[in-house]
mmCIF file of C-alpha atoms and ligand atoms in Angstrom:
data_model
loop_
_atom_site.group_PDB
_atom_site.id
_atom_site.type_symbol
_atom_site.label_atom_id
_atom_site.label_comp_id
_atom_site.label_asym_id
_atom_site.label_seq_id
_atom_site.Cartn_x
_atom_site.Cartn_y
_atom_site.Cartn_z
ATOM 1 C CA UNK A 1 -30.264 -23.540 53.407
ATOM 2 C CA UNK A 2 -32.434 -25.496 55.819
ATOM 3 C CA UNK A 3 -35.352 -27.213 54.159
ATOM 4 C CA UNK A 4 -38.444 -25.200 54.960
ATOM 5 C CA UNK A 5 -40.746 -27.988 53.817
ATOM 6 C CA UNK A 6 -40.697 -26.931 50.173
ATOM 7 C CA UNK A 7 -38.197 -25.195 47.902
ATOM 8 C CA UNK A 8 -38.917 -21.561 48.699
ATOM 9 C CA UNK A 9 -41.249 -21.648 51.647
ATOM 10 C CA UNK A 10 -44.033 -21.770 49.064
ATOM 11 C CA UNK A 11 -46.540 -24.413 48.276
ATOM 12 C CA UNK A 12 -45.647 -26.390 45.189
ATOM 13 C CA UNK A 13 -46.915 -25.146 41.875
ATOM 14 C CA UNK A 14 -49.864 -27.498 41.709
ATOM 15 C CA UNK A 15 -51.442 -26.225 44.902
ATOM 16 C CA UNK A 16 -53.002 -22.950 45.902
ATOM 17 C CA UNK A 17 -51.275 -19.881 47.246
ATOM 18 C CA UNK A 18 -49.876 -20.533 50.720
ATOM 19 C CA UNK A 19 -52.566 -18.354 52.229
ATOM 20 C CA UNK A 20 -56.060 -19.506 51.596
ATOM 21 C CA UNK A 21 -58.757 -16.884 51.850
ATOM 22 C CA UNK A 22 -59.961 -18.292 55.195
ATOM 23 C CA UNK A 23 -56.576 -18.579 56.775
ATOM 24 C CA UNK A 24 -54.546 -15.686 55.535
ATOM 25 C CA UNK A 25 -51.605 -15.812 57.865
ATOM 26 C CA UNK A 26 -50.127 -19.168 58.715
ATOM 27 C CA UNK A 27 -47.233 -18.562 61.082
ATOM 28 C CA UNK A 28 -44.004 -20.265 60.114
ATOM 29 C CA UNK A 29 -40.398 -20.290 61.199
ATOM 30 C CA UNK A 30 -39.673 -18.433 57.934
ATOM 31 C CA UNK A 31 -41.376 -15.459 59.521
ATOM 32 C CA UNK A 32 -38.857 -15.175 62.355
ATOM 33 C CA UNK A 33 -35.535 -13.354 62.503
ATOM 34 C CA UNK A 34 -34.078 -16.362 64.361
ATOM 35 C CA UNK A 35 -34.729 -18.562 61.344
ATOM 36 C CA UNK A 36 -32.904 -16.222 58.969
ATOM 37 C CA UNK A 37 -30.041 -15.572 61.384
ATOM 38 C CA UNK A 38 -29.533 -19.306 61.768
ATOM 39 C CA UNK A 39 -29.853 -19.974 58.022
ATOM 40 C CA UNK A 40 -27.380 -17.242 57.044
ATOM 41 C CA UNK A 41 -24.903 -18.203 59.768
ATOM 42 C CA UNK A 42 -24.752 -21.608 58.115
ATOM 43 C CA UNK A 43 -24.618 -20.136 54.608
ATOM 44 C CA UNK A 44 -21.845 -17.785 55.670
ATOM 45 C CA UNK A 45 -19.821 -20.679 57.052
ATOM 46 C CA UNK A 46 -20.452 -22.663 53.892
ATOM 47 C CA UNK A 47 -19.362 -19.668 51.795
ATOM 48 C CA UNK A 48 -16.100 -19.410 53.748
ATOM 49 C CA UNK A 49 -15.583 -23.193 53.542
ATOM 50 C CA UNK A 50 -16.467 -23.810 49.886
ATOM 51 C CA UNK A 51 -17.374 -20.521 48.177
ATOM 52 C CA UNK A 52 -21.003 -21.635 47.835
ATOM 53 C CA UNK A 53 -23.214 -18.539 48.179
ATOM 54 C CA UNK A 54 -26.391 -20.504 48.928
ATOM 55 C CA UNK A 55 -29.994 -20.065 47.889
ATOM 56 C CA UNK A 56 -31.163 -17.954 44.957
ATOM 57 C CA UNK A 57 -34.761 -17.317 45.900
ATOM 58 C CA UNK A 58 -37.129 -18.027 43.001
ATOM 59 C CA UNK A 59 -34.147 -18.973 40.836
ATOM 60 C CA UNK A 60 -31.965 -17.135 38.336
ATOM 61 C CA UNK A 61 -34.945 -16.260 36.143
ATOM 62 C CA UNK A 62 -36.425 -14.106 38.898
ATOM 63 C CA UNK A 63 -33.375 -11.824 38.662
ATOM 64 C CA UNK A 64 -33.250 -11.902 34.847
ATOM 65 C CA UNK A 65 -36.939 -10.965 34.674
ATOM 66 C CA UNK A 66 -36.413 -7.766 36.641
ATOM 67 C CA UNK A 67 -33.065 -6.835 35.102
ATOM 68 C CA UNK A 68 -34.584 -7.258 31.627
ATOM 69 C CA UNK A 69 -37.581 -5.128 32.572
ATOM 70 C CA UNK A 70 -35.382 -2.390 34.062
ATOM 71 C CA UNK A 71 -33.221 -2.390 30.927
ATOM 72 C CA UNK A 72 -36.302 -1.684 28.801
ATOM 73 C CA UNK A 73 -37.253 1.369 30.880
ATOM 74 C CA UNK A 74 -35.681 4.756 30.632
ATOM 75 C CA UNK A 75 -34.034 4.439 34.028
ATOM 76 C CA UNK A 76 -30.648 6.084 34.610
ATOM 77 C CA UNK A 77 -27.972 3.631 35.697
ATOM 78 C CA UNK A 78 -27.276 5.789 38.743
ATOM 79 C CA UNK A 79 -30.883 5.654 39.977
ATOM 80 C CA UNK A 80 -30.942 4.979 43.725
ATOM 81 C CA UNK A 81 -32.105 1.396 44.196
ATOM 82 C CA UNK A 82 -32.886 -0.373 47.472
ATOM 83 C CA UNK A 83 -33.086 -4.162 47.767
ATOM 84 C CA UNK A 84 -35.298 -4.887 50.787
ATOM 85 C CA UNK A 85 -34.130 -8.032 52.589
ATOM 86 C CA UNK A 86 -31.155 -8.538 50.333
ATOM 87 C CA UNK A 87 -30.051 -11.876 51.815
ATOM 88 C CA UNK A 88 -26.781 -12.969 50.183
ATOM 89 C CA UNK A 89 -26.794 -9.873 47.953
ATOM 90 C CA UNK A 90 -26.740 -11.973 44.780
ATOM 91 C CA UNK A 91 -29.357 -9.814 43.064
ATOM 92 C CA UNK A 92 -27.509 -6.566 43.805
ATOM 93 C CA UNK A 93 -24.299 -8.056 42.434
ATOM 94 C CA UNK A 94 -26.128 -9.004 39.221
ATOM 95 C CA UNK A 95 -27.585 -5.477 39.026
ATOM 96 C CA UNK A 96 -24.102 -3.991 39.485
ATOM 97 C CA UNK A 97 -22.773 -6.254 36.734
ATOM 98 C CA UNK A 98 -25.566 -5.013 34.469
ATOM 99 C CA UNK A 99 -24.388 -1.428 35.014
ATOM 100 C CA UNK A 100 -26.343 -0.041 37.976
ATOM 101 C CA UNK A 101 -24.110 2.082 40.178
ATOM 102 C CA UNK A 102 -26.209 3.295 43.118
ATOM 103 C CA UNK A 103 -27.220 0.119 44.890
ATOM 104 C CA UNK A 104 -28.165 -0.364 48.540
ATOM 105 C CA UNK A 105 -29.179 -3.573 50.262
ATOM 106 C CA UNK A 106 -30.651 -3.903 53.718
ATOM 107 C CA UNK A 107 -31.368 -6.972 55.763
ATOM 108 C CA UNK A 108 -32.211 -7.285 59.438
ATOM 109 C CA UNK A 109 -30.103 -10.435 59.690
ATOM 110 C CA UNK A 110 -26.434 -9.545 60.444
ATOM 111 C CA UNK A 111 -24.988 -12.779 58.985
ATOM 112 C CA UNK A 112 -26.896 -12.152 55.742
ATOM 113 C CA UNK A 113 -25.248 -8.743 55.417
ATOM 114 C CA UNK A 114 -21.851 -10.240 56.266
ATOM 115 C CA UNK A 115 -22.390 -12.870 53.574
ATOM 116 C CA UNK A 116 -23.474 -10.233 51.042
ATOM 117 C CA UNK A 117 -20.349 -8.185 51.796
ATOM 118 C CA UNK A 118 -18.066 -11.217 51.492
ATOM 119 C CA UNK A 119 -19.728 -12.339 48.261
ATOM 120 C CA UNK A 120 -19.546 -8.845 46.748
ATOM 121 C CA UNK A 121 -15.858 -8.673 47.617
ATOM 122 C CA UNK A 122 -15.226 -12.052 45.997
ATOM 123 C CA UNK A 123 -17.051 -10.865 42.855
ATOM 124 C CA UNK A 124 -15.030 -7.631 42.958
ATOM 125 C CA UNK A 125 -18.185 -5.540 43.158
ATOM 126 C CA UNK A 126 -17.036 -2.829 45.553
ATOM 127 C CA UNK A 127 -19.785 -0.235 45.095
ATOM 128 C CA UNK A 128 -22.651 -1.810 47.043
ATOM 129 C CA UNK A 129 -23.949 -0.142 50.185
ATOM 130 C CA UNK A 130 -24.935 -2.961 52.496
ATOM 131 C CA UNK A 131 -26.332 -2.457 55.955
ATOM 132 C CA UNK A 132 -28.144 -4.236 58.734
ATOM 133 C CA UNK A 133 -31.558 -2.596 58.947
ATOM 134 C CA UNK A 134 -35.147 -3.592 59.555
ATOM 135 C CA UNK A 135 -37.524 -2.336 56.861
ATOM 136 C CA UNK A 136 -40.279 -2.239 59.460
ATOM 137 C CA UNK A 137 -38.297 0.344 61.440
ATOM 138 C CA UNK A 138 -36.549 2.440 58.792
ATOM 139 C CA UNK A 139 -34.121 4.871 60.328
ATOM 140 C CA UNK A 140 -33.556 8.444 59.174
ATOM 141 C CA UNK A 141 -30.463 7.832 57.058
ATOM 142 C CA UNK A 142 -32.366 5.311 54.955
ATOM 143 C CA UNK A 143 -32.775 7.982 52.313
ATOM 144 C CA UNK A 144 -35.242 8.016 49.491
ATOM 145 C CA UNK A 145 -34.969 5.673 46.566
ATOM 146 C CA UNK A 146 -36.144 5.691 42.976
ATOM 147 C CA UNK A 147 -36.533 1.914 42.919
ATOM 148 C CA UNK A 148 -37.251 -0.617 45.662
ATOM 149 C CA UNK A 149 -37.029 -4.328 45.050
ATOM 150 C CA UNK A 150 -38.426 -7.136 47.169
ATOM 151 C CA UNK A 151 -37.786 -10.747 46.320
ATOM 152 C CA UNK A 152 -39.225 -12.967 49.035
ATOM 153 C CA UNK A 153 -39.017 -10.529 51.958
ATOM 154 C CA UNK A 154 -42.667 -9.465 51.994
ATOM 155 C CA UNK A 155 -43.452 -13.194 51.847
ATOM 156 C CA UNK A 156 -41.208 -13.904 54.827
ATOM 157 C CA UNK A 157 -42.734 -11.080 56.873
ATOM 158 C CA UNK A 158 -46.216 -12.416 56.017
ATOM 159 C CA UNK A 159 -45.333 -15.590 57.881
ATOM 160 C CA UNK A 160 -44.485 -13.860 61.136
ATOM 161 C CA UNK A 161 -46.015 -15.620 64.136
ATOM 162 C CA UNK A 162 -46.326 -12.210 65.774
ATOM 163 C CA UNK A 163 -49.095 -9.947 64.403
ATOM 164 C CA UNK A 164 -48.360 -10.316 60.663
ATOM 165 C CA UNK A 165 -51.214 -8.015 59.618
ATOM 166 C CA UNK A 166 -49.692 -5.181 61.639
ATOM 167 C CA UNK A 167 -46.251 -5.926 60.187
ATOM 168 C CA UNK A 168 -47.547 -5.907 56.604
ATOM 169 C CA UNK A 169 -49.225 -2.591 57.242
ATOM 170 C CA UNK A 170 -45.960 -1.224 58.683
ATOM 171 C CA UNK A 171 -44.144 -2.587 55.627
ATOM 172 C CA UNK A 172 -46.410 -0.638 53.271
ATOM 173 C CA UNK A 173 -45.919 2.567 55.281
ATOM 174 C CA UNK A 174 -42.137 2.080 55.401
ATOM 175 C CA UNK A 175 -41.999 1.384 51.684
ATOM 176 C CA UNK A 176 -43.971 4.541 51.017
ATOM 177 C CA UNK A 177 -41.556 6.571 53.131
ATOM 178 C CA UNK A 178 -38.345 5.236 51.543
ATOM 179 C CA UNK A 179 -39.578 5.450 47.924
ATOM 180 C CA UNK A 180 -39.530 8.787 46.149
ATOM 181 C CA UNK A 181 -42.761 10.137 44.722
ATOM 182 C CA UNK A 182 -43.257 8.305 41.404
ATOM 183 C CA UNK A 183 -40.674 5.689 42.412
ATOM 184 C CA UNK A 184 -41.002 2.059 41.384
ATOM 185 C CA UNK A 185 -41.530 -0.995 43.581
ATOM 186 C CA UNK A 186 -40.864 -4.397 42.049
ATOM 187 C CA UNK A 187 -42.074 -7.316 44.115
ATOM 188 C CA UNK A 188 -41.698 -11.043 43.512
ATOM 189 C CA UNK A 189 -43.900 -13.220 45.712
ATOM 190 C CA UNK A 190 -44.961 -16.815 45.931
ATOM 191 C CA UNK A 191 -47.381 -16.377 48.803
ATOM 192 C CA UNK A 192 -49.604 -13.686 47.376
ATOM 193 C CA UNK A 193 -51.641 -13.520 44.209
ATOM 194 C CA UNK A 194 -51.661 -10.514 41.916
ATOM 195 C CA UNK A 195 -55.078 -9.463 43.244
ATOM 196 C CA UNK A 196 -53.976 -9.776 46.874
ATOM 197 C CA UNK A 197 -50.855 -7.692 46.271
ATOM 198 C CA UNK A 198 -52.823 -5.008 44.421
ATOM 199 C CA UNK A 199 -55.283 -4.889 47.280
ATOM 200 C CA UNK A 200 -52.535 -4.659 49.921
ATOM 201 C CA UNK A 201 -50.608 -1.915 48.146
ATOM 202 C CA UNK A 202 -53.730 -0.106 46.979
ATOM 203 C CA UNK A 203 -53.136 2.695 49.465
ATOM 204 C CA UNK A 204 -50.267 4.854 48.226
ATOM 205 C CA UNK A 205 -49.335 2.793 45.160
ATOM 206 C CA UNK A 206 -50.714 1.963 41.747
ATOM 207 C CA UNK A 207 -49.974 -1.237 39.853
ATOM 208 C CA UNK A 208 -48.165 -0.531 36.588
ATOM 209 C CA UNK A 209 -47.435 -3.936 35.171
ATOM 210 C CA UNK A 210 -47.403 -7.652 35.823
ATOM 211 C CA UNK A 211 -44.205 -9.354 34.727
ATOM 212 C CA UNK A 212 -44.691 -12.751 33.083
ATOM 213 C CA UNK A 213 -43.853 -15.717 35.304
ATOM 214 C CA UNK A 214 -44.096 -19.451 34.623
ATOM 215 C CA UNK A 215 -47.642 -20.795 34.582
ATOM 216 C CA UNK A 216 -48.924 -24.146 35.814
ATOM 217 C CA UNK A 217 -52.088 -26.035 35.091
ATOM 218 C CA UNK A 218 -54.031 -27.987 37.680
ATOM 219 C CA UNK A 219 -57.577 -29.292 37.673
ATOM 220 C CA UNK A 220 -58.374 -27.453 34.459
ATOM 221 C CA UNK A 221 -57.262 -24.114 35.925
ATOM 222 C CA UNK A 222 -54.197 -22.115 35.019
ATOM 223 C CA UNK A 223 -52.259 -20.158 37.600
ATOM 224 C CA UNK A 224 -48.853 -18.778 38.505
ATOM 225 C CA UNK A 225 -46.634 -20.157 41.242
ATOM 226 C CA UNK A 226 -44.793 -16.847 41.450
ATOM 227 C CA UNK A 227 -46.207 -13.353 41.025
ATOM 228 C CA UNK A 228 -44.028 -10.446 39.905
ATOM 229 C CA UNK A 229 -45.541 -6.974 39.869
ATOM 230 C CA UNK A 230 -44.351 -3.413 39.333
ATOM 231 C CA UNK A 231 -45.988 -0.676 41.395
ATOM 232 C CA UNK A 232 -45.553 3.080 41.222
ATOM 233 C CA UNK A 233 -45.615 5.179 44.383
ATOM 234 C CA UNK A 234 -48.349 7.811 44.370
HETATM 235 C C1 LIG B 1 -36.770 -15.228 51.318
HETATM 236 S S1 LIG B 1 -35.329 -14.383 51.849
HETATM 237 C C2 LIG B 1 -34.963 -13.506 50.352
HETATM 238 C C3 LIG B 1 -33.561 -12.967 50.307
HETATM 239 C C4 LIG B 1 -33.213 -12.213 49.013
HETATM 240 N N1 LIG B 1 -34.145 -11.143 48.732
HETATM 241 C C5 LIG B 1 -33.145 -13.148 47.842
HETATM 242 O O1 LIG B 1 -33.912 -12.987 46.887
HETATM 243 O O2 LIG B 1 -32.315 -14.071 47.876
HETATM 244 C C6 LIG B 1 -36.058 -13.124 52.891
HETATM 245 C C7 LIG B 1 -35.051 -12.126 53.427
HETATM 246 O O3 LIG B 1 -35.738 -11.095 54.123
HETATM 247 C C8 LIG B 1 -34.994 -10.742 55.264
HETATM 248 N N2 LIG B 1 -35.917 -10.056 56.175
HETATM 249 C C9 LIG B 1 -36.989 -10.574 56.812
HETATM 250 N N3 LIG B 1 -37.608 -9.637 57.536
HETATM 251 C C10 LIG B 1 -36.931 -8.474 57.327
HETATM 252 C C11 LIG B 1 -37.096 -7.151 57.803
HETATM 253 N N4 LIG B 1 -38.093 -6.831 58.652
HETATM 254 N N5 LIG B 1 -36.228 -6.196 57.391
HETATM 255 C C12 LIG B 1 -35.216 -6.515 56.560
HETATM 256 N N6 LIG B 1 -35.004 -7.761 56.082
HETATM 257 C C13 LIG B 1 -35.848 -8.735 56.467
HETATM 258 C C14 LIG B 1 -34.457 -12.072 55.754
HETATM 259 O O4 LIG B 1 -33.382 -11.929 56.661
HETATM 260 C C15 LIG B 1 -34.057 -12.708 54.430
HETATM 261 O O5 LIG B 1 -32.764 -12.351 54.044
#
């Protein structure tokens, strides 16, 4: 994937969150559909050429963390789960391999969905429902889910050069409409702190748990480069 200036479009671990309190939204190419279309067109070609599926955002441990947490809950394996901005679909394939059977992934980038379909076929995971859709404009057949997962998509939308605050507000409303009452939302972010995420999702959601992520130390302070939280829809 094209170098976005740092590994995951995030500042490195020794610096602050990408958004400082005075300058919340710094537009970036990572906030545009063109960027993702271009990136996944190249990843799709690379997949067809060499079988390389491309970037795992936040690394393997970001998937393990959530799969381990889900396994500890009393969640039926056929619970309806939506991966918002599924990218190459890697996470859904791992969830299917861990036994989940009712998995949907959406992405507004057509080549991402094509890549996810091709990768799932290669891995012989034939049960995924993958579709091109924009979470900011959910359409009626995007039915209600028991679990929604976001790994890097809220971050990408935050970087939109075009009215990000409005888009983040739309995101929260859309999430609320696609999640069932009492449903779970698991978000992994590198651009937002725990407090910022709690504040953003305060309306309509309650924070249930913070999942442990690697910590760094800098200037005598300890912080996390990645935040992983579980919310419950109210
Ligand atoms: C940082 S990537 C993460 C991909 C994937 N979740 C992963 O962990 O590998 C962000 C993804 O969000 C998708 N995306 C951005 N805005 C979106 C939107 N409004 N609706 C659906 N997907 C979106 C991008 O196309 C891209 O696949």
